[in-house]
Tab-separated table of C-alpha atoms and ligand atoms in Angstrom:
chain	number	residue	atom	x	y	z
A	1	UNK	CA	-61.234	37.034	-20.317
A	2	UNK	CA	-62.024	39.087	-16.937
A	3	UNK	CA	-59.655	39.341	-14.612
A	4	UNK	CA	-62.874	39.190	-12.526
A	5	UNK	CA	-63.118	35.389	-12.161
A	6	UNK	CA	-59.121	35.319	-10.908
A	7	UNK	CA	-58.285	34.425	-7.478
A	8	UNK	CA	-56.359	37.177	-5.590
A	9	UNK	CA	-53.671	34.568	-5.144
A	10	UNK	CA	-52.691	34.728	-8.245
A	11	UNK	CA	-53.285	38.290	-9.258
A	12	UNK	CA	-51.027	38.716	-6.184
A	13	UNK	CA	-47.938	37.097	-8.050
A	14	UNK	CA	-45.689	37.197	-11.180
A	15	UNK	CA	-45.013	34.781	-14.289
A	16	UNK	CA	-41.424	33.197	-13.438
A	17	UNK	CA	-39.176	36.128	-14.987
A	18	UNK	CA	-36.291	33.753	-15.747
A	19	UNK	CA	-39.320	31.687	-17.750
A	20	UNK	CA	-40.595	34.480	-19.153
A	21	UNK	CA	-36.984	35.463	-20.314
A	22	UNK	CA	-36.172	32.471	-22.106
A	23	UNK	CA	-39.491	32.380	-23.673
A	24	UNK	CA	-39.268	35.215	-25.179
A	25	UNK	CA	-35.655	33.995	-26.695
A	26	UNK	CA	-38.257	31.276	-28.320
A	27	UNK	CA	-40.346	33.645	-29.473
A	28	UNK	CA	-38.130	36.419	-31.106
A	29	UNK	CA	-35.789	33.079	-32.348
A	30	UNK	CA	-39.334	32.325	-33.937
A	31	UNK	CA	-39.564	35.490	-35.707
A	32	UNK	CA	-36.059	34.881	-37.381
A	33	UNK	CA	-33.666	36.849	-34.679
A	34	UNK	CA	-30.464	36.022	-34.128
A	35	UNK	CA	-30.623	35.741	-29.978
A	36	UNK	CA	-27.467	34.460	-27.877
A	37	UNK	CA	-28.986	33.625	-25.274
A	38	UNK	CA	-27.303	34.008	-21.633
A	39	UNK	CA	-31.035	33.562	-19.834
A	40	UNK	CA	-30.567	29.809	-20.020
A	41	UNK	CA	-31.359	28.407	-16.296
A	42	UNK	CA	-30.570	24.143	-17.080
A	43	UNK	CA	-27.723	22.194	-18.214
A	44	UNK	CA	-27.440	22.761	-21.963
A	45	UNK	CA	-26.249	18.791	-21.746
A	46	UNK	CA	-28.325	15.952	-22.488
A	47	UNK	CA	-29.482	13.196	-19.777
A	48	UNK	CA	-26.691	10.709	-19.374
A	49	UNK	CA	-27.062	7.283	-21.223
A	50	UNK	CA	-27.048	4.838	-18.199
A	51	UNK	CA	-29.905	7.059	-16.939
A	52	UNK	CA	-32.293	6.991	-20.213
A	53	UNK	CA	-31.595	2.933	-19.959
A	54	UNK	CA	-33.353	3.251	-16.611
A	55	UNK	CA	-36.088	4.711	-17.969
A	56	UNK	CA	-36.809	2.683	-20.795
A	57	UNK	CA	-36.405	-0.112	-19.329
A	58	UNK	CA	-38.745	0.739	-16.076
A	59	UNK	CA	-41.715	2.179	-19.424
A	60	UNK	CA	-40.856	-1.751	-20.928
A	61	UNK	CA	-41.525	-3.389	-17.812
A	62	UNK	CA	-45.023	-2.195	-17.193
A	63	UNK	CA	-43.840	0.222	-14.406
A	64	UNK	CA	-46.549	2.596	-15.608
A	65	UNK	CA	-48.438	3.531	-12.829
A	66	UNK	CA	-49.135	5.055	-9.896
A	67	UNK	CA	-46.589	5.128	-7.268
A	68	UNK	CA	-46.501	5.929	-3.330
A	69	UNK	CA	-47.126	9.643	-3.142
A	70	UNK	CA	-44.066	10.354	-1.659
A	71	UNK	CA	-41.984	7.760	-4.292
A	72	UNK	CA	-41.109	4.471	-5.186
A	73	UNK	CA	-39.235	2.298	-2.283
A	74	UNK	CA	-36.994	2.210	-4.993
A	75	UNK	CA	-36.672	5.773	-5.220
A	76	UNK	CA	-36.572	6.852	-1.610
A	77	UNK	CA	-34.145	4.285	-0.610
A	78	UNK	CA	-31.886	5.185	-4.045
A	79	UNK	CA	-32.339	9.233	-2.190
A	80	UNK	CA	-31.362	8.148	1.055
A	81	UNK	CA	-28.437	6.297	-0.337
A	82	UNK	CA	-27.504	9.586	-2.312
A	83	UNK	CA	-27.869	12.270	0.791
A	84	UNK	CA	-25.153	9.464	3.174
A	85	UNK	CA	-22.802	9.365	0.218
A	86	UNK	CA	-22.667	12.644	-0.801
A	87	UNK	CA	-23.625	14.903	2.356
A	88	UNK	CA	-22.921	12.364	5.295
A	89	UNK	CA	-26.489	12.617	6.219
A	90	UNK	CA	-28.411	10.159	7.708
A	91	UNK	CA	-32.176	10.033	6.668
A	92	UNK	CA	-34.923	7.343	6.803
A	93	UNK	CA	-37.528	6.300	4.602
A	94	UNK	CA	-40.062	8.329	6.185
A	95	UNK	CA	-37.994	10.952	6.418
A	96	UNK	CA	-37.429	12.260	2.471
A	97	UNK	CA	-40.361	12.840	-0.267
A	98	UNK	CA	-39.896	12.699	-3.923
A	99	UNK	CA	-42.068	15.696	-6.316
A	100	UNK	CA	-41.915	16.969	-9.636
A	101	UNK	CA	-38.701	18.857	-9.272
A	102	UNK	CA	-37.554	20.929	-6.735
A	103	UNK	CA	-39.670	23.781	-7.271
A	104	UNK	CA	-42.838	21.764	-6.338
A	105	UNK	CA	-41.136	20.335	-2.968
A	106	UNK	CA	-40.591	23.771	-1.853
A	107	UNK	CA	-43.858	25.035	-3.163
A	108	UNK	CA	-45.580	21.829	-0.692
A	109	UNK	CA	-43.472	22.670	2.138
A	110	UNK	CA	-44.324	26.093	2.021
A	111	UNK	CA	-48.274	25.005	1.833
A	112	UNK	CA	-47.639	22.523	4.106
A	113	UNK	CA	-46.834	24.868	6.482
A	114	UNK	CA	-47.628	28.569	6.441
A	115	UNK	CA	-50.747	30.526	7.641
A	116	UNK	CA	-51.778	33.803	7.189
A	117	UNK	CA	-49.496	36.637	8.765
A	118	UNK	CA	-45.958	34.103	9.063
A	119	UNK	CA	-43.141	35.335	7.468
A	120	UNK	CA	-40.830	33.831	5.054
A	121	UNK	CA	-37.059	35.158	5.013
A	122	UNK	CA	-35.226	35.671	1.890
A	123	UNK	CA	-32.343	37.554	0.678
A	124	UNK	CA	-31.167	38.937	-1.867
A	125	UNK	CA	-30.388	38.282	-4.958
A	126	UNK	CA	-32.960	35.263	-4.526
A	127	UNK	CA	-33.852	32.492	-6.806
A	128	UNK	CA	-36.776	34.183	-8.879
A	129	UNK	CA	-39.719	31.994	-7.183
A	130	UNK	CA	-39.090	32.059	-3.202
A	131	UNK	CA	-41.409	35.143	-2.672
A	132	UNK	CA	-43.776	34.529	-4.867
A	133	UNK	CA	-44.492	30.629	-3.504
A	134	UNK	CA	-44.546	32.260	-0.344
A	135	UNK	CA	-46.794	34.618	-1.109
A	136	UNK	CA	-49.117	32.031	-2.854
A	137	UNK	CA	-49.328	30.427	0.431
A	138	UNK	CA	-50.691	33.330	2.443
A	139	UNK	CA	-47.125	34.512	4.049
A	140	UNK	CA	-45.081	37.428	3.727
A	141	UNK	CA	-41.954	37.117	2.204
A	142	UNK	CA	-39.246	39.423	4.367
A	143	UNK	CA	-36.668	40.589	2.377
A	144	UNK	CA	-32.938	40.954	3.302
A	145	UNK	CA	-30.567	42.859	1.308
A	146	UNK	CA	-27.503	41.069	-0.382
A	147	UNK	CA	-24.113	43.283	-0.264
A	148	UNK	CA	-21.983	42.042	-3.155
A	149	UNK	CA	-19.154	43.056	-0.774
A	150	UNK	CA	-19.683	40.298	1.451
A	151	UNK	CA	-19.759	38.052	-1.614
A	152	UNK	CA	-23.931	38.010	-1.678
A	153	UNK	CA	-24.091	36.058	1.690
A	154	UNK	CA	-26.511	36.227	4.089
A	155	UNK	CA	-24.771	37.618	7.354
A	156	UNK	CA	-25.791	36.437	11.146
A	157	UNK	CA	-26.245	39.809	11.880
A	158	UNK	CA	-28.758	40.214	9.137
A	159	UNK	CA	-30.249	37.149	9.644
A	160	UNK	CA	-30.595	37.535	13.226
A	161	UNK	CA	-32.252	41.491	12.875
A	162	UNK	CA	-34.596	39.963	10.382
A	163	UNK	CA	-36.221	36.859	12.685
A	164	UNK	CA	-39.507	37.659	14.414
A	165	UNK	CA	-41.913	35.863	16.251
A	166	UNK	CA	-43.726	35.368	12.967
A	167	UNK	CA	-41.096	34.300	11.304
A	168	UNK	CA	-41.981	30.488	10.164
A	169	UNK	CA	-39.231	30.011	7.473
A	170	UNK	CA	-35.869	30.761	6.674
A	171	UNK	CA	-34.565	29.510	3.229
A	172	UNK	CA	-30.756	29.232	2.397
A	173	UNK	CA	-29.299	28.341	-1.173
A	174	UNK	CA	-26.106	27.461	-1.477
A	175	UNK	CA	-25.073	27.139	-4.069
A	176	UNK	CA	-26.559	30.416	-5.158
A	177	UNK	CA	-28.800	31.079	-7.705
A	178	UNK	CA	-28.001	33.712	-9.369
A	179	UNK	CA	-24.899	35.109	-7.545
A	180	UNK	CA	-23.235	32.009	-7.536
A	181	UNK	CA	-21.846	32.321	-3.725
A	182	UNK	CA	-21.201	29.363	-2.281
A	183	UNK	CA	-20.850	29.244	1.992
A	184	UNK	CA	-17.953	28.070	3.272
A	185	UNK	CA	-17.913	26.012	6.661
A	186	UNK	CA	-17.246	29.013	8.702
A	187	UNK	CA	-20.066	30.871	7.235
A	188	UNK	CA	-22.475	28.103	7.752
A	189	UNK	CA	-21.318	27.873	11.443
A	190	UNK	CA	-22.044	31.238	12.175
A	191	UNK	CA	-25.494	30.777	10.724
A	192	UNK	CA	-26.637	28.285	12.807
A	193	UNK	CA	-25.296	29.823	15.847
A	194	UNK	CA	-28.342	32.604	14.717
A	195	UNK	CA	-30.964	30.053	13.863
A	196	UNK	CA	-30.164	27.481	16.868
A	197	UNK	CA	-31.852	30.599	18.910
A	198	UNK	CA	-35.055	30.856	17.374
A	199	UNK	CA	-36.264	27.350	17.362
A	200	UNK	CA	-39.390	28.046	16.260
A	201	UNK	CA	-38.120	28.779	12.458
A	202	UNK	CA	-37.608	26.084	10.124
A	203	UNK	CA	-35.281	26.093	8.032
A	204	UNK	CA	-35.248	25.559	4.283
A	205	UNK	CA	-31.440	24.398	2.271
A	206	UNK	CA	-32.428	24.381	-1.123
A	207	UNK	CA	-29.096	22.804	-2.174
A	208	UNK	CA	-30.264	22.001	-5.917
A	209	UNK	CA	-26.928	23.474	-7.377
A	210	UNK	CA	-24.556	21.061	-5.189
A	211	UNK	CA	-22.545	19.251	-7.650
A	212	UNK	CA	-21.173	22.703	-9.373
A	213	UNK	CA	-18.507	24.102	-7.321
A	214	UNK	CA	-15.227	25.192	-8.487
A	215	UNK	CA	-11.951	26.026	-7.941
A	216	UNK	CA	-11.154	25.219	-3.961
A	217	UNK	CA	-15.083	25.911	-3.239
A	218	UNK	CA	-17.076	23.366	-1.566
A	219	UNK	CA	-20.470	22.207	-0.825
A	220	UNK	CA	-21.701	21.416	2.880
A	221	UNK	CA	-25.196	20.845	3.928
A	222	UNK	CA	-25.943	23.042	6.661
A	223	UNK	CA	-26.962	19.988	8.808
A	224	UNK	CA	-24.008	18.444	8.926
A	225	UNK	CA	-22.498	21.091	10.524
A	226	UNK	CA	-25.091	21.438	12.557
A	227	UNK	CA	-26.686	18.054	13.244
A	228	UNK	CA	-29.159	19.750	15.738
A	229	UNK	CA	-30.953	21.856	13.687
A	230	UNK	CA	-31.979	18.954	11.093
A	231	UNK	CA	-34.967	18.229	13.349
A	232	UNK	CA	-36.633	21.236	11.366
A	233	UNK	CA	-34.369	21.707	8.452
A	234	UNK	CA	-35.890	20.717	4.849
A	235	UNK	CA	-33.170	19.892	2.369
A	236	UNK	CA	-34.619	20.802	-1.303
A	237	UNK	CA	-32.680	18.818	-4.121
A	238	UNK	CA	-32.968	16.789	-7.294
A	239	UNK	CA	-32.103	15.570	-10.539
A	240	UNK	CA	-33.023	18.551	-12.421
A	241	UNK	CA	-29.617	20.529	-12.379
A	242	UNK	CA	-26.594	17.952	-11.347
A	243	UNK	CA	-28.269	15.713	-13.580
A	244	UNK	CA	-28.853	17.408	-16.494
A	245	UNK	CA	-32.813	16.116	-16.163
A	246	UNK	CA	-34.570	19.457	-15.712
A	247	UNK	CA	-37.260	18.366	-18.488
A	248	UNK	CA	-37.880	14.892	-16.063
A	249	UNK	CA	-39.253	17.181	-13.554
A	250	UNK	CA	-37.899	14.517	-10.250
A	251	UNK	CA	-36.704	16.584	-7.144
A	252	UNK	CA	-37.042	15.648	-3.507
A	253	UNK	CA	-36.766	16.996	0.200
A	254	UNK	CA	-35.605	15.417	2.946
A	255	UNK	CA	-36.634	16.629	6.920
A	256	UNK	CA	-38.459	15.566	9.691
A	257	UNK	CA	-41.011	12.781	9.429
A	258	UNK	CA	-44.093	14.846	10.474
A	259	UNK	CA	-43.026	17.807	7.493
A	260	UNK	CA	-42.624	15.413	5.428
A	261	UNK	CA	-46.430	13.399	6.214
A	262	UNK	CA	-47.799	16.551	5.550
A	263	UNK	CA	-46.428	17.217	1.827
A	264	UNK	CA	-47.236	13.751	1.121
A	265	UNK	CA	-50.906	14.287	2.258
A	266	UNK	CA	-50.748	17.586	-0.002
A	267	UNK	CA	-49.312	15.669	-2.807
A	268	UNK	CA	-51.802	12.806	-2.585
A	269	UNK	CA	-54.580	15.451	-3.513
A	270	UNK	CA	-52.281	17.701	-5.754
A	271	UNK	CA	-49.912	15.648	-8.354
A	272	UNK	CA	-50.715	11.579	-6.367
A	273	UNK	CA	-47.007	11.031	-7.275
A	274	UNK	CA	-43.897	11.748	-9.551
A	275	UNK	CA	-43.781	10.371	-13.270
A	276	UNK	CA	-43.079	6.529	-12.138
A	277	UNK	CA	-40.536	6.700	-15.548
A	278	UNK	CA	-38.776	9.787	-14.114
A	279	UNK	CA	-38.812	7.992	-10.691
A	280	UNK	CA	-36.621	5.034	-11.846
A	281	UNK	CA	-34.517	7.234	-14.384
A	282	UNK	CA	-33.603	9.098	-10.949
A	283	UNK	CA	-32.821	5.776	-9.025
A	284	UNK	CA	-30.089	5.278	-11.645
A	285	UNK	CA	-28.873	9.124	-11.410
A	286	UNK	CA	-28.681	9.035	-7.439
A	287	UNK	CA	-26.937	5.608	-7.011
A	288	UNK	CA	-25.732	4.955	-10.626
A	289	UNK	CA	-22.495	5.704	-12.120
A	290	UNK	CA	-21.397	9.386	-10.889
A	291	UNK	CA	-18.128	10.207	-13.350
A	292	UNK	CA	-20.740	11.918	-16.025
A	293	UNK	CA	-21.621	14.505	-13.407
A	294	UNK	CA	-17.768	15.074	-12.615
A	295	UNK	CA	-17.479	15.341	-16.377
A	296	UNK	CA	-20.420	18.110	-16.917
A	297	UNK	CA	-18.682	19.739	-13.625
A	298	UNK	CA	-15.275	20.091	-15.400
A	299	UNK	CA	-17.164	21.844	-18.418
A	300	UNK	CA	-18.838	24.171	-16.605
A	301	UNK	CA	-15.655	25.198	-14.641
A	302	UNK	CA	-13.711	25.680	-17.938
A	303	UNK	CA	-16.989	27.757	-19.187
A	304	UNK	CA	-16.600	29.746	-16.498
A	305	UNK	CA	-13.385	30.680	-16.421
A	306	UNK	CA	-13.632	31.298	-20.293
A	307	UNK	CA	-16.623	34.028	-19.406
A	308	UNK	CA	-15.064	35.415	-16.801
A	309	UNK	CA	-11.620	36.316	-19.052
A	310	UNK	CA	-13.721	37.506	-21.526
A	311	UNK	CA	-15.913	39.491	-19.036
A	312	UNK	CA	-12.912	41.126	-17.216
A	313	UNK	CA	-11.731	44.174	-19.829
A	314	UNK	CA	-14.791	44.958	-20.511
A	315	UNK	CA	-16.047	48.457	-19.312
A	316	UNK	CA	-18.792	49.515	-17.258
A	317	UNK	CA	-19.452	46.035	-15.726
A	318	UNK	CA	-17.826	43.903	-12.923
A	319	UNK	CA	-18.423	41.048	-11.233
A	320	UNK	CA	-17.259	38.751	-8.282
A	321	UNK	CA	-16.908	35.150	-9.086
A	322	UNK	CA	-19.151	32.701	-8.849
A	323	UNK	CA	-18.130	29.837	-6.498
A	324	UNK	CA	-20.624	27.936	-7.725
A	325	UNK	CA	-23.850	27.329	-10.206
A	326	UNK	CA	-23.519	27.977	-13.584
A	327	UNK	CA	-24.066	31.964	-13.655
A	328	UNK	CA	-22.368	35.637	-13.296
A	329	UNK	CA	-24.395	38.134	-11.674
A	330	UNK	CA	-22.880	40.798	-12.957
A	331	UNK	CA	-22.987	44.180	-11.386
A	332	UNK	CA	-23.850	47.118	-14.118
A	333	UNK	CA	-24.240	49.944	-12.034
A	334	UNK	CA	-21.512	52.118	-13.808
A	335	UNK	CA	-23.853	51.496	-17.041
A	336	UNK	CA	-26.519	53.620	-15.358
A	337	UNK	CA	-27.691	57.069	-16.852
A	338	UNK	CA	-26.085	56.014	-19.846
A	339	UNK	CA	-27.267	56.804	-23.227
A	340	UNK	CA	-27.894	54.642	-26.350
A	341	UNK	CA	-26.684	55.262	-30.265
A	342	UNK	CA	-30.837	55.968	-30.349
A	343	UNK	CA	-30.661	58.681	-27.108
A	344	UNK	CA	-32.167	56.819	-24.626
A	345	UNK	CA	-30.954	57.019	-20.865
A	346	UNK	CA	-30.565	53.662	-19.485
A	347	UNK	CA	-32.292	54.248	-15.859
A	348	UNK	CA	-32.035	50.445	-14.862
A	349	UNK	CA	-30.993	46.869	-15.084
A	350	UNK	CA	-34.508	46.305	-16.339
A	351	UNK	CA	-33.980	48.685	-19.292
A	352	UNK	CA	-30.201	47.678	-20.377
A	353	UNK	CA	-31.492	43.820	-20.273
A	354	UNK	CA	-34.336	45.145	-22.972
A	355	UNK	CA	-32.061	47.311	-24.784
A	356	UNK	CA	-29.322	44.536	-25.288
A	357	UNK	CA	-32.008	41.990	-26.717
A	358	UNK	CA	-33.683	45.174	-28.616
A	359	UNK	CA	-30.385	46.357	-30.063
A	360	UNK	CA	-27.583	43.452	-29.457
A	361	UNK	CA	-29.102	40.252	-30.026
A	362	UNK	CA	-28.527	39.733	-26.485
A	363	UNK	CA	-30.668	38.154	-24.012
A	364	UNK	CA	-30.242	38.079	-20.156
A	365	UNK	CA	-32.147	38.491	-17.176
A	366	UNK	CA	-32.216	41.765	-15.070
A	367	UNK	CA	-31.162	41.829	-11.124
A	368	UNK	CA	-34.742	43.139	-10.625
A	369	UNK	CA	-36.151	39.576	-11.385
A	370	UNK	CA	-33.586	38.458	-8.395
A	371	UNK	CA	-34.679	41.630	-6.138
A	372	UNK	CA	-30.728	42.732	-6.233
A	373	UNK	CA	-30.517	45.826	-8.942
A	374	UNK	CA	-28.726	47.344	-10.929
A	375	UNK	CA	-27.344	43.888	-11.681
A	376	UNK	CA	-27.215	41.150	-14.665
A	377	UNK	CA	-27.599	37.610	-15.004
A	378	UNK	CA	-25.268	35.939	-17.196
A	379	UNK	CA	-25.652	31.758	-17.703
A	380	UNK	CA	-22.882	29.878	-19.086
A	381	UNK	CA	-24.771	26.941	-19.150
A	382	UNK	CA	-24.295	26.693	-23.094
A	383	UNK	CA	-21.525	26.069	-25.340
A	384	UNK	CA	-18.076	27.903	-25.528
A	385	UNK	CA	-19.189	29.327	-28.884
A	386	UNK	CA	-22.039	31.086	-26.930
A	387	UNK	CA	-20.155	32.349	-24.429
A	388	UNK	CA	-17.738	33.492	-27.052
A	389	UNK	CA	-20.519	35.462	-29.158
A	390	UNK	CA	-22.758	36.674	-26.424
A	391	UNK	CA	-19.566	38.355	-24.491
A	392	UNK	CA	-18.225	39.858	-27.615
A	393	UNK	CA	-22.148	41.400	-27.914
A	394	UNK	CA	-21.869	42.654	-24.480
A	395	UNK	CA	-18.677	44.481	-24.878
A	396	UNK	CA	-19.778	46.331	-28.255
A	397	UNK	CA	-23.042	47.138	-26.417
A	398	UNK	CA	-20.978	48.453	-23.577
A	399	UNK	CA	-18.231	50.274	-26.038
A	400	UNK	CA	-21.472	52.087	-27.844
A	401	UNK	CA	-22.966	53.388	-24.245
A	402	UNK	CA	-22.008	57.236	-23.783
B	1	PLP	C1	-32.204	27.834	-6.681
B	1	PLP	C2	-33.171	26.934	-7.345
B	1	PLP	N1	-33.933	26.128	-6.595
B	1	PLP	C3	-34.823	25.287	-7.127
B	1	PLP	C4	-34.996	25.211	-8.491
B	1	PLP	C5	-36.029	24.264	-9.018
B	1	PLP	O1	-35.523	23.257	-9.815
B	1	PLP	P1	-36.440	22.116	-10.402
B	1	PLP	O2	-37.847	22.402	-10.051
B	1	PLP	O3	-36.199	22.122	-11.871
B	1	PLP	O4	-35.946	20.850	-9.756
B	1	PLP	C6	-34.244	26.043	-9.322
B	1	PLP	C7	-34.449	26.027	-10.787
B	1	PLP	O5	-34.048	26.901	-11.515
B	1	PLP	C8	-33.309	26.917	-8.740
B	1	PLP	O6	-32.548	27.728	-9.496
């Protein structure tokens, strides 16, 4: 088929490379390869039981149909409930939106909003999808460069160099996909000292990672540090990650009344509303019984300390710990101009990700996907075996590198 009858819009873009990374683990796992696979980006757990009860019974008792475009009452109030216990944020029932995960509330907002020529500020390493939703949307993502020294955090400085008068978002994820930073209270502070002087930026938290934290790390919404700048911040959350629901596809934002109108206006002539089965399924995950979430939590924390001991002798690669989420971004530029057993130079993060899967067995996604290079994304979202295996790869792949 001609690429002739494709809109610029999406010629102008890229497949999701953490997608197309994992798909590819399908596809080679098809062909009879033996793939560990470190691409994974969702909780390798299943939904919690209390939660599929919701759903079956809300599919048993005729709730079947269309909702409100912006959720359930059900839903919205169970969200509201969720953002005072768990953020000490106050929000009314005008004021948050429900979508098909959080990817499609941040992909609305963006629509919502932007016009040709505004600006949308990132930085790096960035979740895969952030320029490219921008960019789908007529804006211009600007791109700030991460600094692993300052533990991948955004700086005020930085931040406040990159705002101009075109500048219409600024989006924030803590925690941090894929570096796993997590911003402190201090941090946070300093940030919104920056953005409280440009008040025509909004601001976007996408906070989807919240409940994994570890070690003395914590998560604070921006807002309630800085209860004046929620007037035009969107918080982007859901059930996908802290809920091990990604396949229920039920994420929400919550903001001002009038941003939140206009996604609902967008939605009614995009998706008319979430699944209404996913919808009650998530009323049971935001006010229902929380201990399975601490439970998945105290996994991934042992997980990661497992990786992270197995990562540490290993030569060629470092890393600084992740706070928070469920990956390493590892940093492999002392594996650069190496060459492989077959004599090929290894010129970037790009090529070692294809030459581990090629050679090793070993899938993971390059810092290029993240716009941070030469850099690796490792997941330990997956079992202990995994971890064990895939870092044992890793280290004869780096042993055999000359
Ligand atoms: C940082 C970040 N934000 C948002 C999302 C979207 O999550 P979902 O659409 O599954 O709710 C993801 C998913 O990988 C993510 O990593």
């Amino acid at each position: 088929m001609s690429t002739a009858f494709l809109s610029n819009r999406v010629l102008g873009i890229e497949p999701s490379p953490s997608i197309a990374a994992n798909a590819l683990v399908t596809e080679l796992r098809a062909l009879g390869r033996d793939i560990v696979n470190f691409t994974v980006g969702e909780p390798d757990f299943d939904t919690p039981e209390h939660i599929l009860h919701a759903a079956s019974a809300a599919m048993h008792s005729g709730d079947t149909h269309y909702t409100a475009t912006t959720g359930t009452l059900a839903l919205r109030k169970a969200i509201c409930q969720k953002l005072e216990r768990d953020n000490g944020l106050t929000y009314g029932l005008d004021e948050v939106v429900a979508g098909c995960g959080g990817k499609h509330i941040i992909y609305h907002a963006l629509a919502a909003t932007l016009n040709l020529g505004d600006e949308v500020i990132v930085h790096t390493p960035y979740w895969v999808s952030y320029p490219d939703i921008a960019r789908l949307n007529d804006a211009t993502p600007v791109i700030i460069p991460g600094d692993e020294t300052n533990g991948f955090k955004l700086s005020p400085e930085a931040l406040e160099k990159s705002i101009t008068p075109r500048s219409k978002w600024v989006i924030l994820n803590t925690p941090n996909n894929p570096s796993g930073a997590v911003y402190n209270e201090t941090e946070l502070l300093a940030l919104a000292a920056v953005l409280r002087k440009h008040p025509h930026v909004l601001i976007m938290a996408d906070e989807i990672y919240e409940q994994f934290v570890y070690g003395d790390a914590l998560h604070v919404s921006l807002t309630r540090l800085a209860p004046d700048l929620k007037a035009r911040t969107l918080i982007v959350n859901g059930a996908s990650k802290g809920y091990a629901m990604t396949g229920w596809r039920l994420g929400f934002g919550a903001g001002p009344a009038w941003l939140i109108a206009a996604i609902g206006k967008l939605l009614s002539q995009t998706t008319t509303c979430p699944s209404s089965i996913s919808q009650a399924a998530a009323v049971a995950a935001f006010v229902g019984d929380q201990a399975p979430i601490a439970g998945m939590r105290e996994i991934y924390q042992h997980r990661r300390d497992r990786m992270l001991e197995l990562l540490t002798p290993i030569t060629g690669l470092s890393f600084t710990p992740p706070d928070g989420a469920f990956y390493v971004f590892a940093n492999v530029s002392a594996l650069m101009g190496k060459t492989t057993q077959s004599g090929d130079v290894i010129q970037n993060d790009s090529e070692l990700v294809a030459h581990l899967l090629k050679e090793h067995g070993l899938a993971t996604v390059s810092g290029a996907a993240y716009g941070m290079s030469p850099y690796i994304r490792l997941s330990f979202a997956s079992s202990l075996d995994v971890i064990e295996e895939g870092c044992r790869r890793l280290k004869e792949a780096c042993q055999q590198l000359r």
